[in-house]
XYZ file of C-alpha atoms in Angstrom:
570
model
C 16.336 39.772 16.880
C 15.665 36.194 16.297
C 13.228 34.016 14.715
C 11.004 32.577 16.678
C 11.063 29.260 14.667
C 7.323 27.594 13.996
C 5.651 25.725 16.597
C 5.907 21.969 15.348
C 2.409 20.258 14.744
C 2.693 16.885 16.243
C 2.261 13.396 14.804
C -1.269 12.392 13.421
C -2.203 9.256 12.617
C -4.813 6.945 10.445
C -6.001 3.440 11.049
C -6.677 0.735 8.422
C -9.505 -2.008 8.869
C -8.699 -4.551 5.618
C -11.676 -7.122 6.037
C -10.417 -10.797 4.972
C -12.034 -13.978 3.692
C -11.356 -15.047 7.736
C -10.612 -12.550 10.119
C -9.702 -8.710 10.175
C -6.815 -6.827 10.876
C -6.288 -3.251 11.636
C -3.448 -1.216 11.372
C -2.130 2.465 12.930
C -0.235 4.095 10.527
C 1.670 7.423 10.765
C 0.670 9.601 8.457
C 4.066 11.512 7.336
C 5.843 8.727 5.921
C 3.455 5.191 5.950
C 5.332 3.613 8.903
C 3.071 0.714 10.477
C 3.612 1.441 13.981
C 1.326 -1.229 15.313
C -1.383 -4.360 14.447
C -3.924 -6.553 15.926
C -5.967 -9.718 14.135
C -9.457 -11.175 14.760
C -10.516 -14.153 13.989
C -14.059 -14.122 12.310
C -15.568 -16.874 15.767
C -17.942 -18.316 12.512
C -14.834 -18.166 9.819
C -16.614 -19.434 6.369
C -20.855 -20.511 6.869
C -20.890 -23.346 4.510
C -22.437 -26.252 5.769
C -25.498 -24.843 8.290
C -26.139 -21.994 9.649
C -24.828 -21.900 12.825
C -26.336 -22.851 16.373
C -27.739 -25.745 13.924
C -29.832 -23.970 11.831
C -30.913 -25.307 8.107
C -28.093 -27.308 6.108
C -26.540 -25.556 3.011
C -26.238 -26.563 -0.677
C -22.735 -26.966 -3.139
C -21.620 -24.036 -3.389
C -22.280 -21.432 -0.206
C -20.510 -19.572 1.525
C -21.817 -16.984 4.200
C -20.605 -14.993 7.306
C -21.938 -13.100 9.706
C -21.916 -9.620 10.714
C -21.208 -9.748 14.384
C -17.369 -11.343 13.992
C -17.444 -7.807 11.590
C -18.419 -6.036 14.470
C -15.838 -7.866 16.968
C -12.545 -6.602 14.328
C -14.153 -3.156 15.618
C -14.024 -2.985 19.187
C -10.911 -5.466 19.230
C -8.451 -5.072 16.469
C -8.579 -1.536 16.351
C -8.656 -0.644 20.204
C -5.568 -3.757 20.243
C -3.487 -1.964 17.115
C -3.629 1.305 18.503
C -2.676 0.139 22.100
C 0.162 -1.815 20.065
C 1.838 0.888 18.190
C 2.115 3.292 21.665
C -0.207 6.201 20.511
C -2.256 8.638 21.597
C -5.515 7.898 20.078
C -6.332 11.942 20.066
C -3.483 11.782 17.332
C -5.741 9.603 14.725
C -7.801 11.715 12.532
C -9.444 8.650 10.079
C -10.133 5.515 9.474
C -10.424 3.453 6.329
C -11.908 0.497 5.771
C -11.704 -2.420 3.051
C -13.316 -5.591 2.151
C -13.125 -8.463 0.103
C -15.989 -8.211 -2.730
C -19.115 -8.932 -3.758
C -19.889 -9.801 -0.029
C -22.904 -8.113 -0.202
C -25.538 -8.543 2.521
C -29.589 -7.823 2.630
C -30.699 -5.291 5.451
C -33.370 -2.795 6.680
C -33.884 0.261 5.627
C -31.888 1.042 9.376
C -28.972 -0.821 8.063
C -29.920 -3.791 10.096
C -28.967 -7.456 8.601
C -31.859 -9.460 8.154
C -29.617 -11.942 9.758
C -30.068 -10.763 12.959
C -34.233 -10.392 12.625
C -36.771 -12.996 12.721
C -35.652 -14.223 8.757
C -32.105 -15.820 10.274
C -33.674 -19.054 10.140
C -33.467 -18.677 6.676
C -29.827 -18.590 4.496
C -30.681 -15.840 2.069
C -31.341 -13.796 5.034
C -27.567 -13.914 5.174
C -24.780 -11.967 3.973
C -22.963 -13.838 0.690
C -19.169 -14.106 0.573
C -17.627 -13.540 -2.832
C -16.480 -17.212 -2.650
C -20.870 -18.184 -2.825
C -21.275 -19.769 -6.334
C -24.982 -20.719 -5.885
C -25.541 -18.274 -8.241
C -24.160 -19.348 -11.210
C -27.448 -20.692 -12.868
C -28.608 -16.610 -12.136
C -25.701 -15.548 -13.704
C -25.932 -17.658 -16.844
C -29.149 -16.145 -17.232
C -28.068 -11.833 -17.010
C -25.792 -12.429 -19.888
C -27.658 -14.345 -22.197
C -29.933 -12.052 -21.740
C -27.550 -8.936 -22.293
C -26.261 -10.892 -24.649
C -29.351 -10.914 -26.416
C -30.741 -7.550 -26.234
C -26.969 -6.041 -26.291
C -26.896 -4.364 -23.326
C -24.706 -1.950 -23.535
C -22.965 -1.917 -20.138
C -21.540 -6.015 -21.027
C -18.471 -4.955 -22.643
C -17.331 -3.659 -19.133
C -17.534 -6.066 -17.416
C -15.616 -9.286 -20.077
C -18.939 -10.052 -21.931
C -20.008 -12.447 -18.682
C -21.386 -10.822 -15.560
C -19.884 -12.726 -13.489
C -22.133 -16.022 -10.133
C -19.482 -13.658 -7.200
C -20.978 -10.473 -8.204
C -24.160 -8.265 -6.626
C -27.222 -9.177 -9.016
C -27.051 -12.454 -9.123
C -26.794 -13.127 -5.377
C -29.600 -10.978 -5.453
C -31.506 -12.471 -8.045
C -30.769 -15.372 -6.751
C -32.346 -14.554 -3.331
C -35.880 -13.383 -5.096
C -36.143 -16.498 -7.027
C -35.396 -19.461 -4.045
C -36.535 -17.290 -0.973
C -39.172 -14.235 -1.795
C -40.284 -13.977 1.882
C -36.737 -12.596 2.001
C -36.282 -10.135 -0.836
C -39.434 -8.822 -0.513
C -37.985 -8.532 3.757
C -34.210 -6.776 1.792
C -34.774 -2.928 1.873
C -31.421 -2.321 1.071
C -29.271 -4.940 -0.635
C -25.602 -3.473 0.308
C -22.278 -3.957 0.180
C -20.293 -5.536 3.260
C -17.749 -2.493 2.140
C -20.834 -0.132 2.631
C -22.316 -1.902 5.235
C -19.587 -1.556 7.509
C -19.075 1.958 6.413
C -22.773 2.747 7.802
C -22.100 1.094 11.089
C -18.847 3.680 11.639
C -20.859 6.470 10.725
C -24.597 5.754 11.543
C -25.972 7.215 8.375
C -26.093 4.316 4.772
C -23.201 5.673 1.667
C -22.307 3.603 -1.299
C -19.055 4.176 -2.915
C -17.899 4.126 -6.408
C -16.087 1.345 -6.438
C -18.286 -1.378 -5.850
C -21.269 0.084 -7.024
C -19.138 -0.145 -11.074
C -17.055 -3.207 -10.408
C -19.830 -5.445 -8.051
C -23.177 -3.471 -8.875
C -22.513 -2.731 -13.240
C -23.051 0.888 -12.501
C -21.477 2.907 -15.069
C -21.466 5.617 -17.172
C -24.070 7.240 -13.372
C -26.944 4.285 -14.406
C -27.431 0.668 -13.688
C -28.703 -1.599 -15.492
C -32.301 -0.675 -16.759
C -36.059 -2.044 -15.466
C -37.224 -3.082 -18.524
C -33.963 -5.619 -18.934
C -34.258 -5.928 -14.817
C -37.764 -7.121 -15.800
C -37.030 -9.099 -18.063
C -35.354 -11.094 -16.119
C -37.652 -11.849 -13.460
C -40.610 -9.699 -13.648
C -39.880 -8.590 -9.578
C -36.237 -7.673 -10.381
C -37.718 -4.846 -12.261
C -37.159 -2.201 -9.596
C -33.950 -3.604 -8.066
C -31.932 -1.189 -8.668
C -33.884 2.018 -7.983
C -35.654 0.807 -4.953
C -32.022 -1.875 -3.167
C -29.248 0.058 -4.498
C -29.856 3.623 -5.582
C -27.665 5.712 -3.544
C -25.107 9.045 -4.625
C -21.477 7.235 -5.328
C -18.770 9.141 -3.034
C -15.346 8.576 -4.849
C -12.472 6.899 -3.179
C -10.352 8.463 -0.913
C -13.637 10.976 0.596
C -14.872 11.598 3.967
C -17.818 9.035 3.466
C -18.454 10.709 7.348
C -17.973 10.854 10.613
C -17.155 8.302 13.545
C -19.740 7.829 15.899
C -20.314 7.769 19.326
C -21.410 4.719 19.228
C -18.231 3.247 16.552
C -16.024 5.510 18.711
C -16.714 2.963 21.760
C -16.295 0.642 20.355
C -12.606 1.402 18.247
C -11.923 4.319 21.405
C -10.738 6.783 18.377
C -11.565 9.654 18.928
C -15.969 10.712 18.058
C -15.999 12.969 14.702
C -13.165 11.689 13.315
C -13.099 10.911 9.255
C -14.186 7.962 7.730
C -13.077 7.172 4.210
C -15.574 6.383 1.945
C -15.779 2.080 1.413
C -13.375 0.206 -0.999
C -12.314 -3.497 -1.579
C -9.719 -5.284 -0.863
C -7.541 -5.390 -4.310
C -8.362 -1.528 -5.352
C -7.374 -0.303 -1.810
C -3.947 -2.273 -1.962
C -2.995 -0.116 -5.040
C -2.357 2.924 -3.079
C -0.080 0.697 -0.248
C 1.887 -0.755 -3.284
C 3.008 2.547 -5.197
C 1.200 0.728 -7.922
C -2.042 3.478 -9.190
C 0.537 4.286 -12.453
C -1.428 3.564 -15.735
C 0.644 -0.106 -16.636
C 1.198 -0.842 -12.891
C -0.133 -4.079 -12.423
C -1.307 -5.685 -8.658
C -1.846 -8.486 -7.535
C -2.720 -9.440 -4.720
C -2.258 -12.617 -3.555
C -4.603 -14.611 -1.174
C -6.533 -17.235 -0.762
C -7.659 -16.138 -4.182
C -5.894 -13.584 -6.431
C -7.148 -10.157 -7.676
C -5.383 -8.286 -10.619
C -5.788 -4.539 -10.876
C -4.698 -2.427 -13.192
C -4.950 1.147 -14.124
C -4.880 2.853 -18.414
C -5.470 6.220 -19.885
C -8.031 4.838 -21.835
C -11.143 3.042 -22.674
C -11.125 -0.991 -24.144
C -13.696 -3.551 -24.141
C -11.040 -7.083 -22.786
C -13.191 -10.184 -22.799
C -13.411 -11.985 -19.848
C -12.139 -8.831 -16.894
C -14.277 -8.908 -14.006
C -14.901 -4.888 -15.056
C -13.245 -1.843 -16.364
C -14.750 1.540 -13.887
C -13.786 5.133 -15.028
C -12.145 5.807 -11.258
C -12.378 2.450 -9.775
C -8.669 2.544 -8.878
C -7.964 6.227 -8.975
C -9.335 9.183 -10.139
C -7.926 10.225 -13.798
C -7.843 6.107 -15.048
C -9.684 3.796 -15.989
C -9.275 0.737 -13.640
C -9.139 -3.081 -14.958
C -9.714 -5.471 -12.696
C -9.663 -9.748 -13.225
C -8.863 -12.060 -10.925
C -8.318 -15.803 -10.315
C -11.203 -17.474 -7.663
C -9.024 -19.108 -6.086
C -5.158 -18.827 -4.910
C -3.910 -20.573 -1.826
C -6.832 -21.628 -1.117
C -5.614 -24.418 -3.929
C -2.327 -25.053 -1.863
C -3.709 -25.181 1.436
C -6.822 -27.683 0.239
C -3.480 -30.401 -1.596
C -1.900 -29.488 2.191
C -4.774 -31.242 3.568
C -5.899 -33.715 0.696
C -1.820 -35.274 -0.886
C 0.893 -34.722 2.160
C 1.595 -38.441 4.033
C 2.712 -38.382 7.837
C 6.388 -39.404 7.050
C 6.224 -35.458 5.014
C 4.353 -33.685 8.536
C 7.407 -35.548 10.442
C 10.120 -34.107 8.496
C 8.436 -30.803 8.946
C 8.344 -31.082 12.122
C 11.798 -32.400 12.580
C 13.129 -29.128 10.035
C 10.638 -26.856 12.353
C 9.288 -26.355 8.771
C 5.709 -25.533 7.992
C 4.020 -27.668 5.149
C 4.238 -25.566 2.703
C 7.636 -24.308 3.598
C 8.845 -28.362 3.327
C 6.851 -29.195 -0.433
C 8.708 -26.290 -2.031
C 11.699 -27.173 -0.643
C 11.713 -29.709 -2.075
C 9.923 -28.622 -5.168
C 12.658 -26.376 -5.862
C 15.322 -28.528 -6.344
C 13.154 -30.246 -10.244
C 14.266 -28.642 -12.916
C 11.415 -26.836 -14.695
C 8.769 -29.591 -16.245
C 10.454 -32.917 -14.064
C 7.025 -33.775 -12.055
C 5.848 -34.054 -15.678
C 2.290 -32.558 -14.458
C 0.512 -29.799 -15.762
C -2.952 -28.152 -14.008
C -5.571 -26.649 -13.805
C -6.386 -23.843 -11.388
C -9.825 -24.242 -11.391
C -11.133 -25.731 -8.099
C -12.599 -22.945 -6.975
C -14.059 -22.008 -10.544
C -12.645 -19.403 -13.199
C -13.448 -15.854 -12.415
C -11.020 -14.207 -15.315
C -11.500 -14.904 -18.565
C -13.622 -17.472 -18.421
C -15.826 -16.347 -15.526
C -17.582 -19.667 -15.108
C -17.628 -21.123 -11.371
C -19.122 -24.272 -12.495
C -15.474 -25.482 -13.779
C -13.267 -27.456 -11.809
C -9.175 -28.872 -10.880
C -7.981 -31.069 -13.459
C -4.563 -32.600 -12.869
C -2.966 -34.064 -16.118
C 0.282 -36.941 -16.001
C -0.476 -38.637 -12.324
C 1.975 -41.866 -12.086
C 2.865 -44.399 -9.769
C 6.427 -42.526 -9.345
C 3.870 -38.480 -8.438
C 5.522 -37.130 -5.368
C 2.917 -34.754 -3.082
C 6.152 -32.092 -3.835
C 5.377 -32.681 -7.589
C 1.840 -32.181 -7.798
C 2.662 -29.214 -5.485
C 4.539 -27.354 -8.118
C 1.981 -28.085 -10.574
C -1.082 -26.068 -8.444
C 1.988 -23.632 -8.062
C 2.133 -23.428 -11.873
C -1.397 -23.058 -12.700
C -2.004 -20.187 -11.031
C 1.080 -18.505 -12.588
C -0.396 -20.163 -16.530
C -3.821 -18.849 -15.164
C -1.797 -15.278 -14.103
C -0.885 -15.048 -17.488
C -3.831 -15.998 -19.507
C -5.189 -12.905 -17.995
C -2.183 -10.671 -18.812
C -2.411 -11.970 -22.143
C -5.986 -10.933 -22.580
C -5.401 -7.700 -20.845
C -2.382 -6.901 -23.429
C -4.325 -7.878 -26.594
C -7.451 -6.008 -25.238
C -5.444 -2.638 -25.359
C -4.276 -2.801 -21.923
C -0.490 -1.668 -21.162
C 1.429 -3.820 -17.987
C 4.347 -2.362 -17.766
C 5.082 -3.347 -14.557
C 3.901 -6.538 -12.664
C 4.016 -5.601 -9.181
C 2.941 -7.996 -5.852
C 1.357 -8.060 -2.320
C -0.389 -10.323 0.090
C 0.181 -13.359 2.247
C 1.548 -15.109 -0.878
C 4.377 -12.406 -1.739
C 6.843 -14.839 0.776
C 6.576 -17.383 -1.068
C 9.995 -16.986 -3.373
C 9.470 -20.560 -5.106
C 6.354 -19.050 -6.284
C 7.503 -15.542 -6.918
C 10.432 -17.055 -9.273
C 7.657 -18.776 -10.789
C 6.020 -16.619 -11.428
C 8.697 -14.329 -12.973
C 9.883 -17.510 -15.267
C 6.056 -17.653 -16.742
C 5.671 -14.124 -17.486
C 8.829 -13.217 -18.678
C 9.256 -10.143 -16.472
C 10.182 -9.456 -13.321
C 8.556 -9.354 -9.994
C 8.013 -6.227 -7.465
C 7.652 -6.810 -3.934
C 4.926 -4.589 -1.716
C 6.704 -3.526 1.002
C 4.330 -3.904 3.833
C 3.087 -7.258 4.593
C -0.957 -5.993 5.003
C -1.184 -4.028 1.464
C -4.617 -4.100 2.285
C -5.018 -2.362 5.502
C -2.386 -0.361 4.663
C -4.560 1.072 1.883
C -7.236 1.845 3.580
C -4.699 3.512 5.893
C -3.915 5.576 3.215
C -7.513 6.431 2.011
C -7.964 7.735 5.599
C -4.904 10.148 5.196
C -7.172 12.179 1.831
C -10.245 11.365 3.953
C -8.537 13.090 6.530
C -7.805 16.063 4.320
C -3.689 15.203 5.361
C -3.263 14.898 1.587
C -4.886 16.663 -1.284
C -5.811 13.209 -3.450
C -4.380 9.250 -3.128
C -1.968 9.954 -5.657
C 0.034 11.872 -3.332
C -0.748 10.019 0.072
C 0.363 6.782 -2.073
C 3.666 8.737 -3.338
C 4.419 9.348 0.153
C 3.303 6.598 2.474
C 3.047 3.553 0.431
C 6.103 1.371 -0.886
C 7.668 -0.886 -3.089
C 10.310 -3.185 -3.688
C 11.406 -2.740 -7.840
C 12.297 -6.083 -9.642
C 13.147 -8.130 -6.661
C 12.884 -11.264 -8.556
C 13.829 -11.445 -12.407
C 12.613 -14.372 -15.042
C 15.069 -16.916 -15.907
C 15.187 -17.353 -19.885
C 16.177 -21.003 -19.824
C 13.339 -21.491 -17.184
C 11.459 -18.752 -19.100
C 11.350 -21.548 -22.919
C 10.352 -24.218 -20.736
C 7.007 -23.294 -19.323
C 6.409 -21.701 -22.583
C 6.189 -25.442 -23.596
C 4.061 -25.852 -20.287
C 1.773 -23.010 -21.078
C 1.082 -24.010 -24.452
C -0.608 -27.894 -22.206
C -2.020 -25.636 -20.025
C -4.276 -23.787 -23.037
C -4.702 -26.234 -24.802
C -6.063 -27.634 -21.536
C -8.164 -24.581 -20.850
C -9.013 -24.333 -24.314
C -10.799 -27.643 -23.818
C -12.950 -27.883 -20.854
C -13.795 -23.551 -21.248
C -14.099 -22.641 -24.279
C -14.731 -26.307 -26.290
C -18.151 -27.444 -26.934
C -17.541 -30.718 -24.930
C -18.703 -28.903 -21.194
C -18.096 -31.825 -19.189
C -17.211 -30.106 -16.317
C -20.561 -28.624 -16.437
C -22.319 -32.265 -16.347
C -19.935 -33.680 -13.070
C -21.568 -30.412 -11.550
C -25.247 -31.274 -12.192
C -24.462 -34.822 -11.393
C -23.458 -33.864 -7.543
C -25.623 -31.797 -7.444
C -28.916 -33.888 -8.043
C -26.575 -36.990 -6.106
C -26.232 -34.509 -3.057
C -29.996 -32.395 -3.358
C -31.845 -36.139 -2.326
C -29.614 -36.405 0.306
C -30.259 -33.795 2.111
C -33.583 -34.465 0.565
C -32.811 -37.799 3.052
C -32.048 -36.587 5.137
C -34.669 -33.203 5.810
C -37.073 -36.586 6.098
C -35.463 -38.281 8.016
C -35.487 -35.328 10.650
C -39.272 -34.793 10.495
C -39.773 -39.198 11.529
């Protein structure tokens, strides 16, 4: 008798959605092998709100960066159905969806999840979501750190000795001190990574990643009420009343897709929705960088560096270390640079003459390609420049967003490609400072892996290999966070037992694509010494010139804003 062959199970698929700084991207992925079958992007109509509230609203002070929650919902309504259509798969075969977000992007909401920006308080700037690059809370961060050091708060060492102005507490304290009305109306203070899951499931959830790295949740606790009350009496119950909630492990099922969210996305009601996650941390699975010692650099507008280790160590200047913050069973370390691609884009907008633009157009190149080609022909050090990569402050290892950029060595012979290359090199030097801090602190780095949009810049990747004196591996996917989210969706749906197993089957990486050249590396050692001299003078030395310049600027702009407001009232 002939045996009956086993029944063939149809293919199953998952959707990953990556909410970035300027757009949201959805990707449809085959569960069996991680093949990306279709994707779609939705650019946020409101982009980064950094000048005035939408519709001619209030003018924003310096260092503000807000976003519109409706832009995020539109990603679910447009990019997800478009990605499924592009993939050509039956939506009924989709078994799960997961999301990731820039962080710390945080917003005040009502108890039912309604953003205060979408209530009558929307005329007030502090009612709006604060994007990760909102740096106007540096003063609050300074006080948070000073008091924590005074009181020897034990959680402080988990964050390299400093809490960033980008994280939850500084931004919330700024709201309390500058607009108590909005703070009083804030019933929940929530990461956008968790808020978007709330939109999909209909119920609030919180994830271990954002709570640990951005919410100072360590060893099962948030900072105590006595410490928070010492910062401001009205802040004492902040964590208990506005943050406290059971935490969902990464890759776990946060809930099921509601009928409303199913109508938005075109996906089946009731499928698994994974716990929220941060874009950099979720991308580790896509790049097979979940093993200890594999440092992943997610390089885009900014860069986030994440690496797992077997042991807990105190590393000065890191953004945080969280048990299970990237994958269960390891301590996840995070560091980062507040601007990378943004720096290169700034130079293209400021320092490129018209003849360069005409040459790029004639050659069918964009300006990045043109300047990279011109800069690649230079010998290392041939431009005579060294720069500091602090145009948007320093995230790691100085954790100071009142610092600013520097280019030293300019002459009348300096060309646009010279400055461009110096800026590329500055970001690599900033990365080297982070890698050295990790290794000094007892966190080994065995491999350097890159994902994100900037991995396509061959010159930048080779510079990183030479500066770091180690090979650079590249994630295969061009959309690492979205693929990483899809991998977590597969785990939440029960297709794999854990994230490590799913990453092994669905993630992809090309090893050692760029290798260091010893001769170039020798010259870069000399340039890096000059970078460190500048770094230490402006960043850690007693002369706080950058802080003084920032204060002069802020006073001048505050005076202009006051004059503008008075003129409008006349």
